[in-house]
Steps between C-alpha positions, in 0.01 A plus 500: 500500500770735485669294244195492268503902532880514413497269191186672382697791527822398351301384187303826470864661511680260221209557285479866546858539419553246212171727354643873552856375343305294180306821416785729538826317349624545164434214260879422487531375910864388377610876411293613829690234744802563361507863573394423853747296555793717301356751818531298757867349432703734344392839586746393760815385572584215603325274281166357714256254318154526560368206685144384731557484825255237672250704807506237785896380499602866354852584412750719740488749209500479122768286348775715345405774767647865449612719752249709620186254453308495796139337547239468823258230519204424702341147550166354612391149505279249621530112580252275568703261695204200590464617851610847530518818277814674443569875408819580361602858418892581439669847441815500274759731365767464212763694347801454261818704748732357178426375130386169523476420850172527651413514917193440678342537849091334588317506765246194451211496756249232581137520696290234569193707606191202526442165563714495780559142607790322649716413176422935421864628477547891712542768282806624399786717330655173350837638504762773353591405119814613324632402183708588245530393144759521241419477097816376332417439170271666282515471133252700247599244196354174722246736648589282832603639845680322808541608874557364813421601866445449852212557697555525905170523736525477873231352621259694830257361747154524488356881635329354827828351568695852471666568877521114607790325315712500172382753291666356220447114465680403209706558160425422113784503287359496119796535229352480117508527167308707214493395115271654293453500118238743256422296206392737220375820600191376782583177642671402804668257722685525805664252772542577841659216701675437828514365840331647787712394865281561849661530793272473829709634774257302757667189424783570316412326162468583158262361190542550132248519232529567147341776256417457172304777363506499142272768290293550192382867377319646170607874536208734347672732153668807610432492887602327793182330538482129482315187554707198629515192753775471787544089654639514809643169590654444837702109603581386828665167589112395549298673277428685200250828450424693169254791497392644158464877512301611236600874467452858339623818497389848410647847443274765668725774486836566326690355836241329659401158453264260640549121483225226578564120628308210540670200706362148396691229665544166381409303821327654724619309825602842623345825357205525237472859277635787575573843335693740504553912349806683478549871477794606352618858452869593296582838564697684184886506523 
């Protein structure tokens, strides 16, 4: 139900927006995209090309970042996961301390509020994320941008466990790599691979999986609104999962913006739809 109310919502949005910027553009969208984007690069220095960055599997902070940038963001989602509903809600924080170099810290929380049964996980804050990432190449001319980074989280109990062993149960070690490429002045595509290492203190082993999440976005002319689908594919020695994320976002203010996702796996052994909203706030520098 909840994901009926958020796609209905997300497609009141896209239309509402795609309307407002038809009726008020110039005619000549090339002259009116290209001074938008003159703006946002090279009112500047260092050079920084503009680029969508996919909602669910977000970026530490823009590619090409400048010193100074600094950005909050505020998640809620919702999985239906066959037996059990899960509610995610993170907190994040980025800024640039250098040109180029981007740091982050997220605090990603998960409830689990009904249908209580004995395969229900216990609520908790899923860990203490750091990361870090590093754009080394950026050129205006290919319109194409390249980083790589690393993305720590130690891993916490559940909260009804707090007080009666290992608060922290485990390690993820996630180095990856960013390529992203504006073709023309409103399309984009953008890469974002890497492994992702677990280790469970308990028994002292570790598992690998693979991320794959490759991106697709039309980016509205003159704004940083778009339109745009995110698959995130994840391998294992075992198995293979993909999840299309159908996703928008929206400008509501000047430095606020609002993005909408819809998850639609592939095979639904594990979850069905979910959704999620992201908040995200970039105070002036």
């Amino acid at each position: 139900m909840m994901t009926k109310y958020m796609l209905k919502i997300a497609f009141i949005l896209v239309m509402a927006t795609i309307t407002t910027h038809a009726q008020n553009l110039e005619p000549d969208h090339q002259t009116t995209d290209s001074l938008y984007i003159e703006e946002f690069q090279n009112t500047q220095k260092p050079i920084k090309v503009l680029h969508a960055e996919p909602l669910y599997i977000d970026l530490i902070r823009d590619l090409g970042a400048r010193k100074g940038e600094k950005e909050w963001n505020v998640g809620f989602g919702i999985t239906d996961k066959n037996n059990y509903d899960e509610y995610l809600t993170l907190i994040e924080y980025e800024w640039a301390p250098i040109d180029r170099l981007g740091l982050e810290v997220e605090l990603p929380f998960t409830f689990y509020p009904s249908n209580k049964n004995a395969t229900t996980p216990g609520s908790q804050l899923n860990g203490l994320k750091l990361a870090a990432q590093y754009s080394f190449f950026v050129s205006e001319k290919l319109q194409t941008s390249m980083a790589f980074g690393y993305i720590h989280e130690f891993e916490l109990t559940d909260f009804n466990l707090y007080g009666d062993g290992k608060l922290f149960t485990g390690n993820i070690y996630n180095p990856f790599f960013v390529i992203a490429k504006r073709w023309g002045n409103n399309f984009h595509t953008l890469l974002y691979t890497g492994p992702a290492i677990e280790h469970h203190f308990d028994y002292n082993t570790t598992s690998t999986s693979w991320q794959i999440n490759s991106n697709f976005h039309y980016m509205i002319p003159g704004t940083k609104n778009f339109i745009g689908l995110e698959l995130n594919k994840e391998i294992t020695q075992k198995d293979f999962d993909m999840t299309l994320r159908p996703q928008m976002r929206v400008g509501v203010t000047e430095n606020l913006l609002v993005g909408i996702v819809t998850g639609i796996p592939i095979s639904r052994e594990n979850e069905r739809f979910s959704t999620f909203l992201r908040l995200i706030y970039e105070p002036k520098h």
